[in-house]
PDB file of C-alpha atoms in Angstrom:
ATOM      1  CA  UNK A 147      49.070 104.920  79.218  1.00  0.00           C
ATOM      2  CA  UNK A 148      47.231 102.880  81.421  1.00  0.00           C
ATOM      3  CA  UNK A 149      48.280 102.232  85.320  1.00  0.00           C
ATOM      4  CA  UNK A 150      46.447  99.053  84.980  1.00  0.00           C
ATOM      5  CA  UNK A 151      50.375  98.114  82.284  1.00  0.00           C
ATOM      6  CA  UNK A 152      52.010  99.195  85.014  1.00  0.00           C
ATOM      7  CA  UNK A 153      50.860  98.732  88.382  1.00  0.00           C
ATOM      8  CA  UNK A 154      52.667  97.025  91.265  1.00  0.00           C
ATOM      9  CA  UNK A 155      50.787  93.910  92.159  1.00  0.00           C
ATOM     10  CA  UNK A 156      50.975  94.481  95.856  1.00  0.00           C
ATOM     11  CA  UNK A 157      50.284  97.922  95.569  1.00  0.00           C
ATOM     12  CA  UNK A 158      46.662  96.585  93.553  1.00  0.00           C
ATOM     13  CA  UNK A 159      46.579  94.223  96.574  1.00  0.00           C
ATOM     14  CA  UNK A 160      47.085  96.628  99.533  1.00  0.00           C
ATOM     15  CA  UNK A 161      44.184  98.848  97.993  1.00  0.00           C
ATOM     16  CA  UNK A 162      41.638  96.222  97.813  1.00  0.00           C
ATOM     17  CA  UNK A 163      42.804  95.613 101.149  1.00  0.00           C
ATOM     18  CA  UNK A 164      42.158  99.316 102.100  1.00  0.00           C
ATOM     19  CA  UNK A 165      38.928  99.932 100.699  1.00  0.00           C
ATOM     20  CA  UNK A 166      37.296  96.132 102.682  1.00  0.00           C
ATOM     21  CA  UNK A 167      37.855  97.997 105.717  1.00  0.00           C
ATOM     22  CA  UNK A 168      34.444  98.361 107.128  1.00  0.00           C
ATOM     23  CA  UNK A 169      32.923 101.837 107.037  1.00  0.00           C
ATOM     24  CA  UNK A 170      35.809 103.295 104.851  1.00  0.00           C
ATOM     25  CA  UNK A 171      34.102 104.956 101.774  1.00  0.00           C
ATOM     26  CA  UNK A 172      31.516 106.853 104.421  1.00  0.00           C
ATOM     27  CA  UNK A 173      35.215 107.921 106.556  1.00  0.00           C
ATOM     28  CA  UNK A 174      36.733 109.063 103.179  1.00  0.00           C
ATOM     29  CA  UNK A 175      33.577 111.247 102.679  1.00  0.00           C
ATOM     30  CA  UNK A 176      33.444 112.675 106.043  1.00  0.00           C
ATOM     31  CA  UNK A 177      37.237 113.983 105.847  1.00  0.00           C
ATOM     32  CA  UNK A 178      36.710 115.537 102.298  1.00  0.00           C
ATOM     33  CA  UNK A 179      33.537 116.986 104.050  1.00  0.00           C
ATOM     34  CA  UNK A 180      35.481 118.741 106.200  1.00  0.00           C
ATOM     35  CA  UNK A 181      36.828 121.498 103.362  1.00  0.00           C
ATOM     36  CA  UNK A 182      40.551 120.196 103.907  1.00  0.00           C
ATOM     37  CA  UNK A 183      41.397 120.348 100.511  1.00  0.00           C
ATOM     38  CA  UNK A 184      40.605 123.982  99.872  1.00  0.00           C
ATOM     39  CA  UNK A 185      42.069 124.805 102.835  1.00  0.00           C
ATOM     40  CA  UNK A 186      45.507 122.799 101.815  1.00  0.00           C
ATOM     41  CA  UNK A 187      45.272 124.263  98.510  1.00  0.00           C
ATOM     42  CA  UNK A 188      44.516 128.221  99.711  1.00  0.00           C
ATOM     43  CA  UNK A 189      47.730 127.587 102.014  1.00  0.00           C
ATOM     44  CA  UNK A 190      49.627 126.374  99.159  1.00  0.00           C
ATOM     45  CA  UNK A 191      48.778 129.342  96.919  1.00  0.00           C
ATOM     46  CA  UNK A 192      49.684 132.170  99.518  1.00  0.00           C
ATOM     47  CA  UNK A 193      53.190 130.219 101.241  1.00  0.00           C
ATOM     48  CA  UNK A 194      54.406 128.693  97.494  1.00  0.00           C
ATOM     49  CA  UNK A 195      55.749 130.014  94.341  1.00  0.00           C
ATOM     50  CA  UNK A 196      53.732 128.758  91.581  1.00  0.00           C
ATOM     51  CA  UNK A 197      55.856 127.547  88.477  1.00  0.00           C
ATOM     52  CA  UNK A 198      55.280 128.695  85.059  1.00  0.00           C
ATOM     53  CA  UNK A 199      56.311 129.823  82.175  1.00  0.00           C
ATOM     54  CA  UNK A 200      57.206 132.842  82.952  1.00  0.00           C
ATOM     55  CA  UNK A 201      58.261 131.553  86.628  1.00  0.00           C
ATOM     56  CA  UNK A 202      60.901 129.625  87.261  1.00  0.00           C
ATOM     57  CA  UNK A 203      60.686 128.499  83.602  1.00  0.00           C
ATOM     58  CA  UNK A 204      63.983 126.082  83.649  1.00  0.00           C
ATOM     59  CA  UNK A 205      62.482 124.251  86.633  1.00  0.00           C
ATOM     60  CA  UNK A 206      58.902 124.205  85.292  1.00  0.00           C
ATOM     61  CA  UNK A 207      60.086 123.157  81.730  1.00  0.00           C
ATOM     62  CA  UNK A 208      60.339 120.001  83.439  1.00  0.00           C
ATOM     63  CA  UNK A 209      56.573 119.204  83.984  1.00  0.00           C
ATOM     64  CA  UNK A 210      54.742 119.378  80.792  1.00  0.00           C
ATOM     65  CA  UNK A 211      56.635 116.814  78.648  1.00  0.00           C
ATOM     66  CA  UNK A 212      56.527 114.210  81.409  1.00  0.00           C
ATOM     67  CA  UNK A 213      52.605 114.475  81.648  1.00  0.00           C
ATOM     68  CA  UNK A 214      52.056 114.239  77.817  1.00  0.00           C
ATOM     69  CA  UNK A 215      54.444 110.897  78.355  1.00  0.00           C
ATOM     70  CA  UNK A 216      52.321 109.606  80.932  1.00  0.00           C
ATOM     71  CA  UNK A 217      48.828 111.458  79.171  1.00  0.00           C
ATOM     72  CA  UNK A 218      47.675 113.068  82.006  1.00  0.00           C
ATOM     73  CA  UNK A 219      46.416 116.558  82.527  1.00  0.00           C
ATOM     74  CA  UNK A 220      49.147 119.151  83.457  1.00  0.00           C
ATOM     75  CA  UNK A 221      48.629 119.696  87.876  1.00  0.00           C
ATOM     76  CA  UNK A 222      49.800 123.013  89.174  1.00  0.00           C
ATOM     77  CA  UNK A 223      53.195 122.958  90.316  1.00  0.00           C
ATOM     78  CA  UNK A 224      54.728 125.076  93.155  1.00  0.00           C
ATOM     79  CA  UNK A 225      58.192 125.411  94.598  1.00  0.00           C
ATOM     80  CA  UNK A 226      58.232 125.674  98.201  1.00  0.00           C
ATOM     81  CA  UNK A 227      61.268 127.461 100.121  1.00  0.00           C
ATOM     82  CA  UNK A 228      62.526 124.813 101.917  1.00  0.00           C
ATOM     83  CA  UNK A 229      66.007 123.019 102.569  1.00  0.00           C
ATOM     84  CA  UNK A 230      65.095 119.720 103.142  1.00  0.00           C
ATOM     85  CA  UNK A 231      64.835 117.826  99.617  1.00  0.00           C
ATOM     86  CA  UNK A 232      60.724 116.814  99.167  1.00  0.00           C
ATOM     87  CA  UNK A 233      58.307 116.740  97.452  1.00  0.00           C
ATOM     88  CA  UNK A 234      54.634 115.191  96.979  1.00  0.00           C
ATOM     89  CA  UNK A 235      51.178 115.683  95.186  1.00  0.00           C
ATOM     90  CA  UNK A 236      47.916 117.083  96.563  1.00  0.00           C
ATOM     91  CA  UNK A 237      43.803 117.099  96.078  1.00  0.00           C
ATOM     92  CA  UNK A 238      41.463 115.499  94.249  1.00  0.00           C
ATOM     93  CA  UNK A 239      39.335 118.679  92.379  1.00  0.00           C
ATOM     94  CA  UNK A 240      42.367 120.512  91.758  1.00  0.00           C
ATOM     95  CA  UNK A 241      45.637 118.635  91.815  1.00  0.00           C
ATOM     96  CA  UNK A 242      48.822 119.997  92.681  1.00  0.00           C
ATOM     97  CA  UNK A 243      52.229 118.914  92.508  1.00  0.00           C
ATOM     98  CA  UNK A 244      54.861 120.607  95.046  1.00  0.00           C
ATOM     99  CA  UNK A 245      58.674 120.556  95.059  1.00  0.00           C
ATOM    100  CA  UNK A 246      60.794 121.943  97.657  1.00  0.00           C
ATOM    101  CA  UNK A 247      63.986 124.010  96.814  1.00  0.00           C
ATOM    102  CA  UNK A 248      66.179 121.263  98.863  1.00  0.00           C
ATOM    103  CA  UNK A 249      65.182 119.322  96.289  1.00  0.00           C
ATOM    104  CA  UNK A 250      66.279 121.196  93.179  1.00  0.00           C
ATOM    105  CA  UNK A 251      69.671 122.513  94.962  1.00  0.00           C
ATOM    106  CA  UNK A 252      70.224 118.283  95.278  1.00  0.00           C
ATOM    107  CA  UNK A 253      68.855 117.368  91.625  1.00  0.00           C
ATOM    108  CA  UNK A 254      70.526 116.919  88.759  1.00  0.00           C
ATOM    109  CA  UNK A 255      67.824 117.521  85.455  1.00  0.00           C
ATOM    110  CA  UNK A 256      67.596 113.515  85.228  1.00  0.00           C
ATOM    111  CA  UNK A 257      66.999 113.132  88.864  1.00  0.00           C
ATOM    112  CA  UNK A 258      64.239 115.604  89.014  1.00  0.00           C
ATOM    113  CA  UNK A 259      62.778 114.191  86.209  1.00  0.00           C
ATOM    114  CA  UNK A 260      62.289 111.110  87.856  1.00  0.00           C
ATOM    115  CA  UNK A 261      60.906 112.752  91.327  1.00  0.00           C
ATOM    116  CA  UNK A 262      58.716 114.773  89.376  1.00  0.00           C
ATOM    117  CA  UNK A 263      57.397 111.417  86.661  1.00  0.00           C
ATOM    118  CA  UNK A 264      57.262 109.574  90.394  1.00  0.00           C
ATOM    119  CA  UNK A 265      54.874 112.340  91.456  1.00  0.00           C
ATOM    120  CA  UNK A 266      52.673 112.436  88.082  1.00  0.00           C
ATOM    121  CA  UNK A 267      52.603 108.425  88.378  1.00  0.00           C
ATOM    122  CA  UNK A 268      50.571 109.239  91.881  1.00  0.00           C
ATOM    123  CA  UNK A 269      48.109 111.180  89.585  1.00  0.00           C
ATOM    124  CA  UNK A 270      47.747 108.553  86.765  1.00  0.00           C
ATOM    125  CA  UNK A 271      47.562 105.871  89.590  1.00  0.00           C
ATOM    126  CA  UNK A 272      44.354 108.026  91.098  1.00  0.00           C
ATOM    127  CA  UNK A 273      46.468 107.821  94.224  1.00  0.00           C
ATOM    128  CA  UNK A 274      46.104 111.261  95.181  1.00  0.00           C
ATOM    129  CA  UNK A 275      42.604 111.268  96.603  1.00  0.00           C
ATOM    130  CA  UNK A 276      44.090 108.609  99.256  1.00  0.00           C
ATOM    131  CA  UNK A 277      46.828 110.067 100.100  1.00  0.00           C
ATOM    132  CA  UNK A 278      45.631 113.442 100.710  1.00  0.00           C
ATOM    133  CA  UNK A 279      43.386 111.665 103.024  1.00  0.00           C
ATOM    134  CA  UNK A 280      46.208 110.333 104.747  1.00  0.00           C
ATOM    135  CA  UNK A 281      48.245 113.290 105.233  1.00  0.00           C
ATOM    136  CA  UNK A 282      45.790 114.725 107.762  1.00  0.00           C
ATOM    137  CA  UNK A 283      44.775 111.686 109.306  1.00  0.00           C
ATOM    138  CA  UNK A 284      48.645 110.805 109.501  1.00  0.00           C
ATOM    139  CA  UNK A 285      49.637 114.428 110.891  1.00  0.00           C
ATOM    140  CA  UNK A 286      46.998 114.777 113.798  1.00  0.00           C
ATOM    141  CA  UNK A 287      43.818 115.777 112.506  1.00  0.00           C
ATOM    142  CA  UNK A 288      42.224 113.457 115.340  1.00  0.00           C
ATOM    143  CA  UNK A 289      43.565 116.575 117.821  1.00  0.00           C
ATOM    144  CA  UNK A 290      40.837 118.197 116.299  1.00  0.00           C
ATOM    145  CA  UNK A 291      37.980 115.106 118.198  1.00  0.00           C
ATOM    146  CA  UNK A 292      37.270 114.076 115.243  1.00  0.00           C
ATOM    147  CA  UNK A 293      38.709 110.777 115.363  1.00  0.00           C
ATOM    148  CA  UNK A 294      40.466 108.648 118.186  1.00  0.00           C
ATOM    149  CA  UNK A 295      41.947 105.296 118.773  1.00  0.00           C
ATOM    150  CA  UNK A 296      39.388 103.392 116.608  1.00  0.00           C
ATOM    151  CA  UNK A 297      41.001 105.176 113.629  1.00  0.00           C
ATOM    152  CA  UNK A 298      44.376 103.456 114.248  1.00  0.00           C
ATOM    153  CA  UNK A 299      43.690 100.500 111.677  1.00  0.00           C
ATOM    154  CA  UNK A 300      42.782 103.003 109.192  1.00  0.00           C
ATOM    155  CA  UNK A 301      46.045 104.831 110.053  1.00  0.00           C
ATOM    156  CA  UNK A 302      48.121 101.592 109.537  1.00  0.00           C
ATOM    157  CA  UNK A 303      46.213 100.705 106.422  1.00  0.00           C
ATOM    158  CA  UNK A 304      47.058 104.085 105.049  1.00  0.00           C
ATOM    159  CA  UNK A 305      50.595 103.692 105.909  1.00  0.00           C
ATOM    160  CA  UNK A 306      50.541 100.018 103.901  1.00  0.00           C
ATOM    161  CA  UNK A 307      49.080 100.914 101.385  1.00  0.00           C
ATOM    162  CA  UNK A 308      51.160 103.879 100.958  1.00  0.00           C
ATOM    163  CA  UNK A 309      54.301 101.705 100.963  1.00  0.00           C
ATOM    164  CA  UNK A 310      53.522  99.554  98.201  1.00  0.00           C
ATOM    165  CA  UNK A 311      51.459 102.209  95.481  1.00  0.00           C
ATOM    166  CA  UNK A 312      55.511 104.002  95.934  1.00  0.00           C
ATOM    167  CA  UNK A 313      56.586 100.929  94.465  1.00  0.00           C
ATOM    168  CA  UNK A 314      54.317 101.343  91.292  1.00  0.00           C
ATOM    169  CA  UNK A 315      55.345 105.014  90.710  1.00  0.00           C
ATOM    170  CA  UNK A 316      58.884 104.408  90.531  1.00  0.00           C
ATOM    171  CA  UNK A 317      57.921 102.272  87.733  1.00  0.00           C
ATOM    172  CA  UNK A 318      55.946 105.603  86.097  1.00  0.00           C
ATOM    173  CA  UNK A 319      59.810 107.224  86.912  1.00  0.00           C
ATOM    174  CA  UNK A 320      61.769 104.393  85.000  1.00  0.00           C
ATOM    175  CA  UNK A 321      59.493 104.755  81.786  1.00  0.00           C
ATOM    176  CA  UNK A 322      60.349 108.251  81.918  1.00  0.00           C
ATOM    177  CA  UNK A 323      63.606 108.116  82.444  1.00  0.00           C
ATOM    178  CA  UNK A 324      65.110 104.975  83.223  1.00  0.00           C
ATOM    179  CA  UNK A 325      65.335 102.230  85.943  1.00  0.00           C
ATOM    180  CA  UNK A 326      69.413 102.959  86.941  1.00  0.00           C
ATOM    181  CA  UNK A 327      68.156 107.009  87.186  1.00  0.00           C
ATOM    182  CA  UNK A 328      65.435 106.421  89.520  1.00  0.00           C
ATOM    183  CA  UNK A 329      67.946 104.009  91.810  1.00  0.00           C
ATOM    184  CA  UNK A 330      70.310 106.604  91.810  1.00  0.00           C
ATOM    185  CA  UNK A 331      67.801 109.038  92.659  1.00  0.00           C
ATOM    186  CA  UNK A 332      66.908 106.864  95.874  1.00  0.00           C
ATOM    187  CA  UNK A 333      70.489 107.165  96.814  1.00  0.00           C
ATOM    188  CA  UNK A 334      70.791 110.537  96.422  1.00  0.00           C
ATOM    189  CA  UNK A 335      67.237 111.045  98.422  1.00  0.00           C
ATOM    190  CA  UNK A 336      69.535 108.908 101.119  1.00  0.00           C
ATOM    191  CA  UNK A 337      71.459 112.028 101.712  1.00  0.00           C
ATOM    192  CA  UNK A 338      74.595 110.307  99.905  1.00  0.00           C
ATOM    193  CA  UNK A 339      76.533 113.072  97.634  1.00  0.00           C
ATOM    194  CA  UNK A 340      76.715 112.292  94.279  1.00  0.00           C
ATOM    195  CA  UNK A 341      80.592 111.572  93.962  1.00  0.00           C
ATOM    196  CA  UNK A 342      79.396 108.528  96.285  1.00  0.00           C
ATOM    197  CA  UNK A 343      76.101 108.094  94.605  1.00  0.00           C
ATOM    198  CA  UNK A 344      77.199 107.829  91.049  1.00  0.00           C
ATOM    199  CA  UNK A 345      80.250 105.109  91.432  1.00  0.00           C
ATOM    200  CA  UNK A 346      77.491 102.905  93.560  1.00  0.00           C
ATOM    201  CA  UNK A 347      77.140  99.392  92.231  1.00  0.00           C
ATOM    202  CA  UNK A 348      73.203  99.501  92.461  1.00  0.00           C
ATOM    203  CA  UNK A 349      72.715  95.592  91.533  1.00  0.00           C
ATOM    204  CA  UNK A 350      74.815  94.710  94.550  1.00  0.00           C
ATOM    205  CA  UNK A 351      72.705  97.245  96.644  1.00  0.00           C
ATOM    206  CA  UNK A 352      69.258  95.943  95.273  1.00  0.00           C
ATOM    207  CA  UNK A 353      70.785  92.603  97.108  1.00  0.00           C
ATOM    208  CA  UNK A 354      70.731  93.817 100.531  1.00  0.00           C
ATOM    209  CA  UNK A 355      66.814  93.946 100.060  1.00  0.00           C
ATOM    210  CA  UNK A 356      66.941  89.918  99.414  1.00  0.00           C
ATOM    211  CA  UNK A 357      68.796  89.514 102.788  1.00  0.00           C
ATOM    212  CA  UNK A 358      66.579  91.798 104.731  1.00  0.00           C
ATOM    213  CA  UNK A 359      63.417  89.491 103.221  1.00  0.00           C
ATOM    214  CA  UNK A 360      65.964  86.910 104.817  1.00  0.00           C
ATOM    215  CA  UNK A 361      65.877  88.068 108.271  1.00  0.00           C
ATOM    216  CA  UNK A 362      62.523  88.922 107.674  1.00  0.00           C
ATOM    217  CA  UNK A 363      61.168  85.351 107.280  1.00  0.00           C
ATOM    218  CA  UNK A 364      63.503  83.848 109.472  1.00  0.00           C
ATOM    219  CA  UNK A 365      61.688  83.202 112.516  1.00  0.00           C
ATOM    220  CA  UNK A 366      58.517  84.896 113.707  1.00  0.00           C
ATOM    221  CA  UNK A 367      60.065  87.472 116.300  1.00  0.00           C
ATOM    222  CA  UNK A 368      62.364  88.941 113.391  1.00  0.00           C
ATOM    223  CA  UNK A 369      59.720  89.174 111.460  1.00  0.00           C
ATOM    224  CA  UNK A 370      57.376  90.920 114.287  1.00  0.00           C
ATOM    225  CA  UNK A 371      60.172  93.108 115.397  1.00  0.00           C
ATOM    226  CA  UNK A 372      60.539  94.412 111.376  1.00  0.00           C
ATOM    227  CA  UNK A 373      56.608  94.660 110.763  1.00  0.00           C
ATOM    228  CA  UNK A 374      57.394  97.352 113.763  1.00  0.00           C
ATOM    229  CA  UNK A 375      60.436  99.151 112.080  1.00  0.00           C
ATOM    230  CA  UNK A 376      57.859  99.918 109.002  1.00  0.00           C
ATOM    231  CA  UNK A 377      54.514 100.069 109.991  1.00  0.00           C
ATOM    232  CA  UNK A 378      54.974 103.391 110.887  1.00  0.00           C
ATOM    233  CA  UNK A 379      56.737 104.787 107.364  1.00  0.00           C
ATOM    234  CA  UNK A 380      55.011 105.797 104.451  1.00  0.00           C
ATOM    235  CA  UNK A 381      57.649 104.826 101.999  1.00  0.00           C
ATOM    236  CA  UNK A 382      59.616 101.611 101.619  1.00  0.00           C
ATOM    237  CA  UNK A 383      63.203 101.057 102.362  1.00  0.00           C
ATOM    238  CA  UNK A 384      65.554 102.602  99.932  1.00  0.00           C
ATOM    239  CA  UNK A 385      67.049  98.937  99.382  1.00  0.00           C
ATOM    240  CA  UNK A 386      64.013  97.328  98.460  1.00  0.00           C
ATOM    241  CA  UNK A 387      62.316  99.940  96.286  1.00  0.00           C
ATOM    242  CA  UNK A 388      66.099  99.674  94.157  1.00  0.00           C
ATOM    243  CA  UNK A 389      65.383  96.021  93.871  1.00  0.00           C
ATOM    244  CA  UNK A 390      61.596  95.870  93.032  1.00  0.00           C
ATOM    245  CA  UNK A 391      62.780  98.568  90.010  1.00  0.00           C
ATOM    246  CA  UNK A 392      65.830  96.923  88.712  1.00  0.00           C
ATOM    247  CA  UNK A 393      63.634  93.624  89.043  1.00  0.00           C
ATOM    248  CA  UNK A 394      60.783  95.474  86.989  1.00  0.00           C
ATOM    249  CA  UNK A 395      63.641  96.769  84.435  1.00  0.00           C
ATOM    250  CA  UNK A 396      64.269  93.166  82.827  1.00  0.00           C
ATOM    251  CA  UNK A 397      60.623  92.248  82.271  1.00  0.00           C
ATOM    252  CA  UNK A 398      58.807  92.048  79.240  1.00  0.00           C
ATOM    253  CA  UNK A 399      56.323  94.681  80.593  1.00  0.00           C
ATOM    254  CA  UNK A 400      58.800  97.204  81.165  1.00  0.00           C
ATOM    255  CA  UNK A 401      60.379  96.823  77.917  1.00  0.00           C
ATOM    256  CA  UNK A 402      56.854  97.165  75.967  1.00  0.00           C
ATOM    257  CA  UNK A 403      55.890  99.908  77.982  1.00  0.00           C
ATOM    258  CA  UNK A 404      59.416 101.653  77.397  1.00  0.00           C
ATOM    259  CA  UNK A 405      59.343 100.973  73.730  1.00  0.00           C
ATOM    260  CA  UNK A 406      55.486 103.041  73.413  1.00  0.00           C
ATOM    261  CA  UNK A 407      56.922 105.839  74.923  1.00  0.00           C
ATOM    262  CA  UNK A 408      60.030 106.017  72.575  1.00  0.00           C
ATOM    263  CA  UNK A 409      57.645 105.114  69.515  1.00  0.00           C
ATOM    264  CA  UNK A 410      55.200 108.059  71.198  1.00  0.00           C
ATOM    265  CA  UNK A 411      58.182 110.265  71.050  1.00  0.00           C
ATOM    266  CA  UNK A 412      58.558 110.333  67.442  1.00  0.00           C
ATOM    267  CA  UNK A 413      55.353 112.728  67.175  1.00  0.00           C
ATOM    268  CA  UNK A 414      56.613 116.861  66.420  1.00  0.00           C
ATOM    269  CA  UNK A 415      55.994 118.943  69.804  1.00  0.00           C
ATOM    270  CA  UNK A 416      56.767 122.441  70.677  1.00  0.00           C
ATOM    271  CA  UNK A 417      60.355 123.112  71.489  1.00  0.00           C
ATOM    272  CA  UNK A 418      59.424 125.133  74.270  1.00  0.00           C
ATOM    273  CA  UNK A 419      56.405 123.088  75.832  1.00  0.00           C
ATOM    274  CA  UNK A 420      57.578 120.035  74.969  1.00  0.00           C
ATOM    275  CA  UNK A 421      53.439 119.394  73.747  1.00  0.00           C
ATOM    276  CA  UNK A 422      52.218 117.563  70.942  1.00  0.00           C
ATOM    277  CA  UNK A 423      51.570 119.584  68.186  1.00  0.00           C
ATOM    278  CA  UNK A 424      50.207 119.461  64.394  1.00  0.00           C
ATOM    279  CA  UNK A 425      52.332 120.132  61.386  1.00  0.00           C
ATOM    280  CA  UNK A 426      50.219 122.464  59.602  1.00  0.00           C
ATOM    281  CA  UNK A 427      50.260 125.199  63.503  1.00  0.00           C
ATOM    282  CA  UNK A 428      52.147 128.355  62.574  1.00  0.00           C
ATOM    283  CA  UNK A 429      52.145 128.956  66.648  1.00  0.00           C
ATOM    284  CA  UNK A 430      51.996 126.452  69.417  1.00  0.00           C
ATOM    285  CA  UNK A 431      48.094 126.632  70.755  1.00  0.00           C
ATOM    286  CA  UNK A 432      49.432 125.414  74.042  1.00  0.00           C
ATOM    287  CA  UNK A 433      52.231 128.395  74.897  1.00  0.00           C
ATOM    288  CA  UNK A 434      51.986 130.359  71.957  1.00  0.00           C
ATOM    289  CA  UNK A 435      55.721 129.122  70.968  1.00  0.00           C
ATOM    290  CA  UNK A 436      56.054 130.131  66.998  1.00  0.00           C
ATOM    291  CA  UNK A 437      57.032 126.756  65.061  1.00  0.00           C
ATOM    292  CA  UNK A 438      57.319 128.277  61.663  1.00  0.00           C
TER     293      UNK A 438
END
């Protein structure tokens, strides 16, 4: 699959607008420069669990078949002891995903399979080079004198662009699971519990989005004083990301796209991998599973 059948347009739009800033490939360089991905990725090894087979199998089941969905190569994947529900994706040379135990105590199996397809839709965007960038810039790095004030419209074209390339991998979550799943999961992410969550009418939530754009383009002070509520925020509002998916769900793109994957599906794969596999393999050659 490519992200180009895919993509949110303003998320395509917010990148070009990114990369015009003037002197960003050279600032990319010289934060990558700095070692910050090794040293993310050492700290992740020695304070995370790393999920495997033989770790945590029934949460790292998950992973594989949603990357041979989306055909990309299988990131590490940690669990990180924590209570508040999270998780994101990491590097550029080696690619991580992480999950946080809040997270899987919340989940149901479909939920997490849409957190973790959002995740892998980062990776088959190539949004995880960017936003790894971010997430130092974002949490303070310029303590270190390394960058100042003149950063700031870097910072808030980060932050944009972050908000809108969410929006395209909640569409990588509805392929893999479905549109209603990945609302759902925005409600539970919302802190609501899921004898609220589940009875939710999402279309009639997905409205509230059209009457913020309302206030939104009502005058310019509304308008200045929301552009303030978000610029700061590296994800949408829960409201409007519902919409822009259940929108998505009843285009001829989506249903294409949704149809591959099911046609895709038909091909044997391990029971235990969930991989692609030959007929004529006695034993998986991904996990060693025996098929015959």
């Amino acid at each position: 699959m490519s992200p180009s059948e895919f993509i949110h347009p303003e998320d395509a739009a917010a990148l070009r607008q990114l990369e015009s800033i003037p002197g960003f490939p050279s600032f990319i360089k010289s934060i990558l420069a700095l070692g910050l991905e090794k040293l993310q990725y050492g700290i992740n090894m020695a304070s995370c669990v790393r999920l495997s087979e033989t770790q945590l199998p029934e949460v790292y089941k998950h992973l594989p078949p949603i990357c041979t969905k989306l055909g990309i190569a299988e990131p590490e994947f940690y669990l990180m002891m924590d209570p508040m529900p999270n998780a994101w994706t990491f590097g550029d040379t080696k690619i991580f995903i992480t999950v946080t135990s809040g997270l899987l105590s919340m989940m149901n199996d479909e939920e997490l399979d849409a957190v973790i397809a959002h995740e892998c839709g980062h990776i088959l965007c190539r949004h995880v080079l960017y936003h790894s960038v971010a997430r130092y810039i974002l949490s303070g790095i310029d303590s270190l004198g390394i960058l100042g004030k003149l950063t700031i419209p870097i910072q808030l074209g980060f932050l944009y662009w972050q908000r809108k390339s969410e929006l395209s991998c909640d569409r990588a979550a509805a392929i893999v699971t479905s549109p209603e799943v990945v609302s759902r999961t925005m409600a539970r992410l919302s802190a609501g519990p899921r004898d609220l969550t589940g009875r939710l009418n999402l279309e009639e939530w997905a409205a509230q989005a059209e009457k913020y754009d309302e206030i939104w383009n009502s005058n310019s002070w509304n308008k200045a004083l929301q552009v303030y509520a978000i610029a700061g925020q590296n994800h949408p509002f829960a409201a409007v990301r519902v919409r822009e998916i259940l929108k998505w769900e009843k285009t001829e793109e989506y249903h294409r796209l949704k149809t591959g994957l099911l046609t895709s599906g038909s091909e044997a794969r391990c029971p235990n991998c969930r991989k692609t596999v030959n007929a004529d393999w006695d034993f998986c050659q991904y996990c060693g599973y025996r098929l015959k």
